[in-house]
Amino acid sequence: MKLLSTLLFLCLLLAFTSGAPAQEPTEPESTQAALPDRCSGIEFDAIVPDEKGRTFFFKGSHLWKGYEGDAQPSTNFFKELDDIHGIGHVDAAFRMHNPENSNDHDHIYFFQDDKVFSYYNESLEEGYPKTIQEDFQGVPSHLGAAVECPKTECKSDSVLFFKGQDVYVYDIPTKAVKTKSWTHLPNCTSALRWLEHFYCFHGHNFTRFHPVTGQVTGNYPKDARNFFMRCDKGFGHGHGYKRPKCSDIKLDAITTDDTGKTYFFAGPIYMRLDTARDGLHAFPIKRSWREVASGVDAVFSYTDRMYMIKNDKVYIYRGDAHYTLIEGYPKTLKEELNIEGKVDAAFVCPSEDTVYVIQGRSLRAIDLSATPRVVLRDLPLPLSNIDAAHCSSDGIKLYQGGVYFEYATPMLLTASRIAPQPQNLPAQQFGCEE
């Protein structure tokens, strides 16, 4: 029970602090009273991540960088927003998703009144500010919020602009604008896309919505102070948190899918790392894979599918914006992989058709290109009590409690007779104390 509590606290910390930059120097003590406090229940003017994955929260002429720390003048990062043009605040902002055009991909667009500003690496792009109509014809001025929507989640690469309860869907490739009315949503004063989910912020609350239909599923609104910031006033998942020791951490499985996203599984939660810039974030397993909500024994990815092993069953999910269980599953280990018994860990190396399944001190190599599956080799392992395993271009890592062992290839792994020196889990990555 103590271990489960430690894991849950670890994941909550990772969800809101991992990848967050260190707190920046604040204004002199004499001016602290004048700074806005987001833990007091304010309404944000805009929320936007930059090209490095840092999330900025704007209020008036101030902003917060990341999920903790004090407010700072916006001009510390985007000096033209006030020093030259004197706009003082922003109405809306979004990070452009246009991978086919490197000239504006990952740029941040700020909107104020009828003007738009384009920034990259905290520098204003030449030729800006412009009128909104010059860059986004058909989009109104005095916006409430804006958020990008990639074509994997919308019908094409798009931007959603909010004004009152009207939503202007701007199609990036064609520059066409369609207007929708989502009267069931509150008036969004800021919006954020975070790991394929979309959030409308209103007052100190937020509501999650579907970017195509506007549909709201679940119990909303919720207080943003419990999810999008660290507060010391009784709010926030990290309230009263004590960092666990790295030696107390136990992972159940690790895998990387064909889009490059890495998933860490521990008990009833999973942590997902999209890119180093976006940090590590934690969620309950039931959110994405409800059939295995209480946890998994092993997980591996092959082509566009994720294989989850729990007890003597194999669940195969089709990879898309949201994982979907393939019809006819789960199946038994014998039916799907031609093996029986408890599975401790499993991994597939990049561009290979072989899954390596660890059972005690045995490593079984199974041909995934064969139907039915064929066990190619049954080899001895130099280690036992393995919790999780992962293979990447850097080699193989076998996890055992709070340490891991590295091997260059499966062949070297099975040829070893003496285990290599164990290495401690990286404290910075896992948010633990060494």
GROMACS .gro file of C-alpha atoms in nm:
model
  434
    1MET     CA    1   0.000   0.000   0.000
    2LYS     CA    2   0.288   0.231   0.083
    3LEU     CA    3   0.443   0.160  -0.258
    4LEU     CA    4   0.115   0.233  -0.439
    5SER     CA    5   0.078   0.563  -0.253
    6THR     CA    6   0.435   0.654  -0.341
    7LEU     CA    7   0.370   0.580  -0.709
    8LEU     CA    8   0.052   0.782  -0.717
    9PHE     CA    9   0.221   1.082  -0.558
   10LEU     CA   10   0.514   1.044  -0.796
   11CYS     CA   11   0.289   1.049  -1.099
   12LEU     CA   12   0.093   1.349  -0.979
   13LEU     CA   13   0.417   1.537  -0.934
   14LEU     CA   14   0.537   1.436  -1.280
   15ALA     CA   15   0.212   1.549  -1.434
   16PHE     CA   16   0.258   1.905  -1.325
   17THR     CA   17   0.627   1.963  -1.260
   18SER     CA   18   0.829   1.740  -1.492
   19GLY     CA   19   0.981   1.945  -1.770
   20ALA     CA   20   0.871   2.265  -1.598
   21PRO     CA   21   1.151   2.522  -1.599
   22ALA     CA   22   1.308   2.643  -1.279
   23GLN     CA   23   1.147   2.943  -1.116
   24GLU     CA   24   1.270   3.268  -1.264
   25PRO     CA   25   1.392   3.560  -1.052
   26THR     CA   26   1.095   3.767  -0.937
   27GLU     CA   27   1.053   4.137  -0.886
   28PRO     CA   28   1.196   4.307  -0.575
   29GLU     CA   29   1.017   4.230  -0.250
   30SER     CA   30   0.862   4.576  -0.235
   31THR     CA   31   0.656   4.506  -0.549
   32GLN     CA   32   0.544   4.152  -0.461
   33ALA     CA   33   0.205   4.267  -0.331
   34ALA     CA   34   0.118   4.405  -0.674
   35LEU     CA   35   0.175   4.074  -0.853
   36PRO     CA   36  -0.134   3.876  -0.959
   37ASP     CA   37  -0.176   3.543  -0.779
   38ARG     CA   38  -0.318   3.264  -0.994
   39CYS     CA   39  -0.392   3.055  -0.684
   40SER     CA   40  -0.644   3.319  -0.572
   41GLY     CA   41  -0.882   3.219  -0.851
   42ILE     CA   42  -0.813   3.458  -1.140
   43GLU     CA   43  -0.928   3.434  -1.502
   44PHE     CA   44  -0.646   3.394  -1.755
   45ASP     CA   45  -0.630   3.611  -2.067
   46ALA     CA   46  -0.439   3.347  -2.266
   47ILE     CA   47  -0.252   3.018  -2.221
   48VAL     CA   48   0.001   2.900  -2.479
   49PRO     CA   49   0.305   2.668  -2.508
   50ASP     CA   50   0.609   2.786  -2.701
   51GLU     CA   51   0.832   2.594  -2.942
   52LYS     CA   52   1.035   2.458  -2.647
   53GLY     CA   53   0.730   2.316  -2.471
   54ARG     CA   54   0.717   2.583  -2.198
   55THR     CA   55   0.360   2.681  -2.115
   56PHE     CA   56   0.287   3.050  -2.051
   57PHE     CA   57  -0.018   3.172  -1.857
   58PHE     CA   58  -0.109   3.539  -1.920
   59LYS     CA   59  -0.299   3.785  -1.701
   60GLY     CA   60  -0.290   4.156  -1.781
   61SER     CA   61   0.070   4.267  -1.827
   62HIS     CA   62   0.208   3.962  -1.640
   63LEU     CA   63   0.265   3.595  -1.711
   64TRP     CA   64   0.366   3.272  -1.539
   65LYS     CA   65   0.615   3.037  -1.703
   66GLY     CA   66   0.521   2.678  -1.624
   67TYR     CA   67   0.299   2.535  -1.354
   68GLU     CA   68   0.463   2.693  -1.050
   69GLY     CA   69   0.638   3.015  -0.949
   70ASP     CA   70   0.543   3.382  -0.923
   71ALA     CA   71   0.410   3.612  -1.193
   72GLN     CA   72   0.656   3.811  -1.401
   73PRO     CA   73   0.615   4.103  -1.643
   74SER     CA   74   0.532   3.972  -1.992
   75THR     CA   75   0.808   4.193  -2.126
   76ASN     CA   76   1.068   3.966  -1.963
   77PHE     CA   77   0.996   3.725  -2.248
   78PHE     CA   78   0.801   3.915  -2.517
   79LYS     CA   79   0.924   4.271  -2.482
   80GLU     CA   80   0.736   4.415  -2.780
   81LEU     CA   81   0.402   4.332  -2.622
   82ASP     CA   82   0.444   4.638  -2.401
   83ASP     CA   83   0.770   4.826  -2.453
   84ILE     CA   84   0.702   4.927  -2.812
   85HIS     CA   85   0.333   4.882  -2.878
   86GLY     CA   86   0.196   4.936  -2.528
   87ILE     CA   87  -0.076   4.677  -2.558
   88GLY     CA   88  -0.043   4.567  -2.194
   89HIS     CA   89  -0.227   4.238  -2.232
   90VAL     CA   90  -0.325   3.978  -2.490
   91ASP     CA   91  -0.676   3.864  -2.588
   92ALA     CA   92  -0.576   3.521  -2.717
   93ALA     CA   93  -0.273   3.315  -2.820
   94PHE     CA   94  -0.189   2.982  -2.985
   95ARG     CA   95   0.115   2.784  -3.106
   96MET     CA   96   0.095   2.731  -3.482
   97HIS     CA   97   0.087   2.370  -3.603
   98ASN     CA   98   0.181   2.383  -3.970
   99PRO     CA   99   0.457   2.124  -4.030
  100GLU     CA  100   0.438   2.174  -4.407
  101ASN     CA  101   0.549   2.535  -4.368
  102SER     CA  102   0.862   2.573  -4.156
  103ASN     CA  103   0.832   2.953  -4.177
  104ASP     CA  104   0.545   2.961  -3.930
  105HIS     CA  105   0.538   2.615  -3.770
  106ASP     CA  106   0.575   2.639  -3.389
  107HIS     CA  107   0.550   3.018  -3.395
  108ILE     CA  108   0.338   3.175  -3.120
  109TYR     CA  109   0.063   3.410  -3.236
  110PHE     CA  110  -0.067   3.674  -2.993
  111PHE     CA  111  -0.389   3.868  -3.056
  112GLN     CA  112  -0.487   4.204  -2.911
  113ASP     CA  113  -0.782   4.408  -3.035
  114ASP     CA  114  -0.745   4.392  -3.417
  115LYS     CA  115  -0.369   4.315  -3.421
  116VAL     CA  116  -0.170   3.991  -3.439
  117PHE     CA  117   0.194   3.939  -3.332
  118SER     CA  118   0.407   3.641  -3.440
  119TYR     CA  119   0.695   3.528  -3.216
  120TYR     CA  120   0.960   3.260  -3.241
  121ASN     CA  121   1.226   3.202  -2.975
  122GLU     CA  122   1.085   3.504  -2.787
  123SER     CA  123   1.162   3.732  -3.084
  124LEU     CA  124   0.901   3.923  -3.284
  125GLU     CA  125   0.893   3.815  -3.648
  126GLU     CA  126   0.978   4.079  -3.905
  127GLY     CA  127   0.674   4.262  -4.040
  128TYR     CA  128   0.465   4.227  -3.723
  129PRO     CA  129   0.232   4.334  -3.579
  130LYS     CA  130  -0.023   4.302  -3.859
  131THR     CA  131  -0.397   4.335  -3.863
  132ILE     CA  132  -0.579   4.009  -3.797
  133GLN     CA  133  -0.736   4.030  -4.143
  134GLU     CA  134  -0.393   4.032  -4.308
  135ASP     CA  135  -0.299   3.697  -4.157
  136PHE     CA  136  -0.635   3.538  -4.072
  137GLN     CA  137  -0.897   3.679  -4.303
  138GLY     CA  138  -1.249   3.613  -4.177
  139VAL     CA  139  -1.144   3.592  -3.812
  140PRO     CA  140  -1.294   3.871  -3.597
  141SER     CA  141  -1.108   4.112  -3.368
  142HIS     CA  142  -1.133   4.129  -2.987
  143LEU     CA  143  -1.109   3.751  -2.952
  144GLY     CA  144  -1.170   3.555  -2.635
  145ALA     CA  145  -0.937   3.260  -2.696
  146ALA     CA  146  -0.754   3.056  -2.962
  147VAL     CA  147  -0.607   2.706  -2.985
  148GLU     CA  148  -0.440   2.498  -3.258
  149CYS     CA  149  -0.591   2.170  -3.377
  150PRO     CA  150  -0.366   1.933  -3.582
  151LYS     CA  151  -0.521   1.725  -3.858
  152THR     CA  152  -0.489   1.412  -3.643
  153GLU     CA  153  -0.756   1.563  -3.419
  154CYS     CA  154  -0.944   1.793  -3.658
  155LYS     CA  155  -1.029   1.733  -4.023
  156SER     CA  156  -0.718   1.931  -4.126
  157ASP     CA  157  -0.457   2.148  -3.958
  158SER     CA  158  -0.675   2.420  -3.808
  159VAL     CA  159  -0.705   2.695  -3.551
  160LEU     CA  160  -1.013   2.739  -3.332
  161PHE     CA  161  -1.087   3.104  -3.250
  162PHE     CA  162  -1.342   3.179  -2.976
  163LYS     CA  163  -1.550   3.493  -2.943
  164GLY     CA  164  -1.844   3.465  -2.705
  165GLN     CA  165  -2.012   3.136  -2.790
  166ASP     CA  166  -1.912   3.150  -3.156
  167VAL     CA  167  -1.620   2.941  -3.277
  168TYR     CA  168  -1.435   3.033  -3.597
  169VAL     CA  169  -1.258   2.729  -3.743
  170TYR     CA  170  -0.967   2.850  -3.955
  171ASP     CA  171  -0.839   2.588  -4.202
  172ILE     CA  172  -0.464   2.649  -4.233
  173PRO     CA  173  -0.404   2.492  -4.580
  174THR     CA  174  -0.703   2.659  -4.752
  175LYS     CA  175  -0.738   2.966  -4.523
  176ALA     CA  176  -1.115   2.908  -4.524
  177VAL     CA  177  -1.318   2.996  -4.213
  178LYS     CA  178  -1.627   2.816  -4.087
  179THR     CA  179  -1.835   2.951  -3.800
  180LYS     CA  180  -1.999   2.732  -3.537
  181SER     CA  181  -2.206   2.819  -3.233
  182TRP     CA  182  -2.133   2.612  -2.924
  183THR     CA  183  -2.391   2.754  -2.686
  184HIS     CA  184  -2.335   2.472  -2.437
  185LEU     CA  185  -1.976   2.586  -2.373
  186PRO     CA  186  -1.897   2.877  -2.137
  187ASN     CA  187  -1.735   3.188  -2.287
  188CYS     CA  188  -1.369   3.084  -2.318
  189THR     CA  189  -1.121   3.351  -2.210
  190SER     CA  190  -0.829   3.119  -2.291
  191ALA     CA  191  -0.787   2.773  -2.442
  192LEU     CA  192  -0.518   2.507  -2.439
  193ARG     CA  193  -0.441   2.187  -2.629
  194TRP     CA  194  -0.255   1.945  -2.405
  195LEU     CA  195  -0.171   1.589  -2.514
  196GLU     CA  196  -0.456   1.565  -2.768
  197HIS     CA  197  -0.713   1.709  -2.527
  198PHE     CA  198  -0.872   2.053  -2.552
  199TYR     CA  199  -0.955   2.281  -2.261
  200CYS     CA  200  -1.171   2.594  -2.243
  201PHE     CA  201  -1.080   2.814  -1.944
  202HIS     CA  202  -1.345   3.040  -1.793
  203GLY     CA  203  -1.310   3.218  -1.461
  204HIS     CA  204  -1.087   2.998  -1.245
  205ASN     CA  205  -1.244   2.685  -1.398
  206PHE     CA  206  -1.194   2.483  -1.714
  207THR     CA  207  -1.407   2.254  -1.931
  208ARG     CA  208  -1.270   1.985  -2.163
  209PHE     CA  209  -1.434   1.969  -2.507
  210HIS     CA  210  -1.412   1.784  -2.837
  211PRO     CA  211  -1.242   2.008  -3.099
  212VAL     CA  212  -1.474   1.907  -3.386
  213THR     CA  213  -1.814   1.887  -3.218
  214GLY     CA  214  -1.759   2.090  -2.903
  215GLN     CA  215  -1.907   1.801  -2.706
  216VAL     CA  216  -1.834   1.797  -2.333
  217THR     CA  217  -1.800   1.453  -2.172
  218GLY     CA  218  -1.750   1.409  -1.800
  219ASN     CA  219  -1.807   1.616  -1.488
  220TYR     CA  220  -1.722   1.976  -1.578
  221PRO     CA  221  -1.636   2.251  -1.502
  222LYS     CA  222  -1.339   2.178  -1.277
  223ASP     CA  223  -1.116   2.414  -1.080
  224ALA     CA  224  -0.797   2.489  -1.274
  225ARG     CA  225  -0.607   2.526  -0.947
  226ASN     CA  226  -0.636   2.152  -0.893
  227PHE     CA  227  -0.482   2.058  -1.229
  228PHE     CA  228  -0.282   2.332  -1.404
  229MET     CA  229  -0.073   2.486  -1.127
  230ARG     CA  230   0.096   2.415  -0.797
  231CYS     CA  231  -0.067   2.598  -0.506
  232ASP     CA  232   0.013   2.601  -0.133
  233LYS     CA  233  -0.335   2.703  -0.022
  234GLY     CA  234  -0.514   2.370  -0.024
  235PHE     CA  235  -0.539   2.345  -0.402
  236GLY     CA  236  -0.344   2.142  -0.651
  237HIS     CA  237  -0.246   1.777  -0.682
  238GLY     CA  238   0.099   1.854  -0.545
  239HIS     CA  239  -0.028   2.009  -0.219
  240GLY     CA  240   0.163   1.857   0.073
  241TYR     CA  241   0.369   1.639  -0.162
  242LYS     CA  242   0.689   1.475  -0.042
  243ARG     CA  243   0.919   1.345  -0.314
  244PRO     CA  244   0.975   0.968  -0.295
  245LYS     CA  245   1.312   0.798  -0.303
  246CYS     CA  246   1.414   0.674  -0.647
  247SER     CA  247   1.479   0.334  -0.490
  248ASP     CA  248   1.108   0.307  -0.399
  249ILE     CA  249   0.988   0.336  -0.760
  250LYS     CA  250   0.863   0.025  -0.939
  251LEU     CA  251   0.765   0.030  -1.306
  252ASP     CA  252   0.541  -0.238  -1.459
  253ALA     CA  253   0.610  -0.172  -1.828
  254ILE     CA  254   0.762   0.072  -2.079
  255THR     CA  255   0.700   0.101  -2.452
  256THR     CA  256   0.747   0.346  -2.739
  257ASP     CA  257   0.485   0.351  -3.016
  258ASP     CA  258   0.545   0.411  -3.386
  259THR     CA  259   0.484   0.787  -3.347
  260GLY     CA  260   0.768   0.818  -3.096
  261LYS     CA  261   0.556   0.854  -2.782
  262THR     CA  262   0.693   0.665  -2.480
  263TYR     CA  263   0.465   0.524  -2.213
  264PHE     CA  264   0.562   0.426  -1.857
  265PHE     CA  265   0.316   0.208  -1.663
  266ALA     CA  266   0.301   0.181  -1.283
  267GLY     CA  267   0.001   0.034  -1.104
  268PRO     CA  268  -0.326   0.199  -1.218
  269ILE     CA  269  -0.153   0.496  -1.380
  270TYR     CA  270   0.064   0.563  -1.683
  271MET     CA  271   0.303   0.841  -1.772
  272ARG     CA  272   0.345   0.962  -2.126
  273LEU     CA  273   0.642   1.137  -2.283
  274ASP     CA  274   0.574   1.282  -2.628
  275THR     CA  275   0.894   1.480  -2.668
  276ALA     CA  276   1.152   1.613  -2.427
  277ARG     CA  277   1.006   1.961  -2.469
  278ASP     CA  278   0.659   1.855  -2.356
  279GLY     CA  279   0.770   1.680  -2.038
  280LEU     CA  280   0.637   1.368  -1.868
  281HIS     CA  281   0.267   1.364  -1.778
  282ALA     CA  282   0.061   1.116  -1.574
  283PHE     CA  283  -0.293   0.985  -1.617
  284PRO     CA  284  -0.505   0.692  -1.494
  285ILE     CA  285  -0.479   0.390  -1.726
  286LYS     CA  286  -0.859   0.371  -1.751
  287ARG     CA  287  -0.858   0.702  -1.937
  288SER     CA  288  -0.702   0.540  -2.246
  289TRP     CA  289  -0.731   0.163  -2.189
  290ARG     CA  290  -1.034   0.101  -1.970
  291GLU     CA  291  -1.018  -0.278  -2.013
  292VAL     CA  292  -0.691  -0.294  -1.814
  293ALA     CA  293  -0.769  -0.011  -1.570
  294SER     CA  294  -0.608  -0.172  -1.264
  295GLY     CA  295  -0.267  -0.219  -1.428
  296VAL     CA  296  -0.065  -0.436  -1.667
  297ASP     CA  297   0.210  -0.700  -1.648
  298ALA     CA  298   0.387  -0.608  -1.973
  299VAL     CA  299   0.338  -0.384  -2.277
  300PHE     CA  300   0.505  -0.371  -2.618
  301SER     CA  301   0.439  -0.186  -2.946
  302TYR     CA  302   0.449  -0.331  -3.295
  303THR     CA  303   0.357  -0.145  -3.617
  304ASP     CA  304   0.064   0.080  -3.525
  305ARG     CA  305  -0.061  -0.140  -3.241
  306MET     CA  306  -0.001  -0.162  -2.869
  307TYR     CA  307  -0.003  -0.505  -2.705
  308MET     CA  308  -0.093  -0.518  -2.336
  309ILE     CA  309  -0.046  -0.834  -2.131
  310LYS     CA  310  -0.245  -0.879  -1.812
  311ASN     CA  311  -0.251  -1.215  -1.635
  312ASP     CA  312  -0.300  -1.475  -1.913
  313LYS     CA  313  -0.468  -1.234  -2.158
  314VAL     CA  314  -0.337  -1.021  -2.444
  315TYR     CA  315  -0.519  -0.698  -2.537
  316ILE     CA  316  -0.430  -0.537  -2.869
  317TYR     CA  317  -0.516  -0.171  -2.929
  318ARG     CA  318  -0.513   0.011  -3.259
  319GLY     CA  319  -0.309   0.330  -3.236
  320ASP     CA  320  -0.477   0.654  -3.336
  321ALA     CA  321  -0.567   0.976  -3.156
  322HIS     CA  322  -0.733   0.748  -2.899
  323TYR     CA  323  -0.640   0.381  -2.859
  324THR     CA  324  -0.918   0.137  -2.960
  325LEU     CA  325  -0.938  -0.230  -2.859
  326ILE     CA  326  -0.934  -0.449  -3.170
  327GLU     CA  327  -1.245  -0.661  -3.215
  328GLY     CA  328  -1.207  -1.014  -3.087
  329TYR     CA  329  -0.966  -0.925  -2.805
  330PRO     CA  330  -0.855  -1.006  -2.545
  331LYS     CA  331  -0.717  -1.347  -2.636
  332THR     CA  332  -0.514  -1.587  -2.424
  333LEU     CA  333  -0.134  -1.582  -2.430
  334LYS     CA  334  -0.144  -1.925  -2.593
  335GLU     CA  335  -0.376  -1.805  -2.871
  336GLU     CA  336  -0.187  -1.484  -2.947
  337LEU     CA  337   0.181  -1.552  -2.866
  338ASN     CA  338   0.196  -1.930  -2.837
  339ILE     CA  339   0.327  -1.919  -2.479
  340GLU     CA  340   0.185  -1.981  -2.132
  341GLY     CA  341   0.269  -1.869  -1.779
  342LYS     CA  342   0.330  -1.538  -1.606
  343VAL     CA  343   0.493  -1.263  -1.815
  344ASP     CA  344   0.727  -1.023  -1.634
  345ALA     CA  345   0.821  -0.791  -1.923
  346ALA     CA  346   0.831  -0.765  -2.302
  347PHE     CA  347   0.997  -0.549  -2.565
  348VAL     CA  348   1.034  -0.504  -2.941
  349CYS     CA  349   1.342  -0.335  -3.083
  350PRO     CA  350   1.301  -0.069  -3.357
  351SER     CA  351   1.232  -0.204  -3.708
  352GLU     CA  352   1.221  -0.566  -3.587
  353ASP     CA  353   0.945  -0.829  -3.613
  354THR     CA  354   1.046  -1.011  -3.295
  355VAL     CA  355   0.901  -0.960  -2.949
  356TYR     CA  356   1.121  -1.068  -2.658
  357VAL     CA  357   0.915  -1.194  -2.364
  358ILE     CA  358   1.074  -1.226  -2.019
  359GLN     CA  359   0.942  -1.499  -1.793
  360GLY     CA  360   1.152  -1.547  -1.481
  361ARG     CA  361   1.507  -1.614  -1.602
  362SER     CA  362   1.398  -1.702  -1.955
  363LEU     CA  363   1.386  -1.479  -2.264
  364ARG     CA  364   1.158  -1.605  -2.539
  365ALA     CA  365   1.192  -1.463  -2.890
  366ILE     CA  366   0.860  -1.475  -3.080
  367ASP     CA  367   0.813  -1.401  -3.451
  368LEU     CA  368   0.533  -1.145  -3.486
  369SER     CA  369   0.531  -1.173  -3.866
  370ALA     CA  370   0.425  -1.538  -3.848
  371THR     CA  371   0.063  -1.655  -3.818
  372PRO     CA  372   0.025  -1.841  -3.592
  373ARG     CA  373   0.309  -1.701  -3.382
  374VAL     CA  374   0.631  -1.900  -3.365
  375VAL     CA  375   0.869  -1.915  -3.068
  376LEU     CA  376   1.207  -1.882  -3.236
  377ARG     CA  377   1.435  -1.919  -2.933
  378ASP     CA  378   1.412  -1.983  -2.560
  379LEU     CA  379   1.724  -1.836  -2.400
  380PRO     CA  380   1.855  -1.796  -2.043
  381LEU     CA  381   1.878  -1.456  -1.873
  382PRO     CA  382   2.157  -1.345  -1.638
  383LEU     CA  383   1.895  -1.167  -1.421
  384SER     CA  384   1.567  -1.248  -1.248
  385ASN     CA  385   1.284  -1.043  -1.094
  386ILE     CA  386   1.266  -0.804  -1.392
  387ASP     CA  387   0.979  -0.555  -1.365
  388ALA     CA  388   0.992  -0.386  -1.708
  389ALA     CA  389   1.201  -0.378  -2.024
  390HIS     CA  390   1.248  -0.136  -2.313
  391CYS     CA  391   1.447  -0.141  -2.637
  392SER     CA  392   1.543   0.169  -2.835
  393SER     CA  393   1.820   0.280  -3.070
  394ASP     CA  394   2.035   0.324  -2.756
  395GLY     CA  395   2.001  -0.042  -2.659
  396ILE     CA  396   1.803  -0.244  -2.404
  397LYS     CA  397   1.717  -0.142  -2.049
  398LEU     CA  398   1.591  -0.395  -1.795
  399TYR     CA  399   1.425  -0.237  -1.490
  400GLN     CA  400   1.437  -0.393  -1.146
  401GLY     CA  401   1.288  -0.178  -0.872
  402GLY     CA  402   1.468   0.157  -0.859
  403VAL     CA  403   1.759   0.049  -1.082
  404TYR     CA  404   1.810  -0.063  -1.441
  405PHE     CA  405   2.066  -0.265  -1.641
  406GLU     CA  406   2.183  -0.175  -1.992
  407TYR     CA  407   2.266  -0.408  -2.280
  408ALA     CA  408   2.355  -0.317  -2.638
  409THR     CA  409   2.159  -0.595  -2.813
  410PRO     CA  410   1.938  -0.899  -2.733
  411MET     CA  411   2.229  -1.124  -2.832
  412LEU     CA  412   2.463  -0.962  -2.581
  413LEU     CA  413   2.187  -0.976  -2.319
  414THR     CA  414   2.147  -1.353  -2.346
  415ALA     CA  415   2.521  -1.415  -2.388
  416SER     CA  416   2.604  -1.238  -2.059
  417ARG     CA  417   2.671  -1.456  -1.761
  418ILE     CA  418   2.732  -1.172  -1.515
  419ALA     CA  419   2.490  -0.882  -1.473
  420PRO     CA  420   2.634  -0.537  -1.552
  421GLN     CA  421   2.661  -0.265  -1.291
  422PRO     CA  422   2.308  -0.147  -1.201
  423GLN     CA  423   2.228   0.218  -1.264
  424ASN     CA  424   1.993   0.433  -1.058
  425LEU     CA  425   1.681   0.579  -1.218
  426PRO     CA  426   1.751   0.938  -1.330
  427ALA     CA  427   1.607   1.158  -1.055
  428GLN     CA  428   1.540   1.450  -1.289
  429GLN     CA  429   1.332   1.238  -1.527
  430PHE     CA  430   1.131   1.053  -1.263
  431GLY     CA  431   1.091   1.338  -1.013
  432CYS     CA  432   1.239   1.138  -0.725
  433GLU     CA  433   1.514   1.187  -0.467
  434GLU     CA  434   1.840   0.999  -0.507
   0.00000   0.00000   0.00000
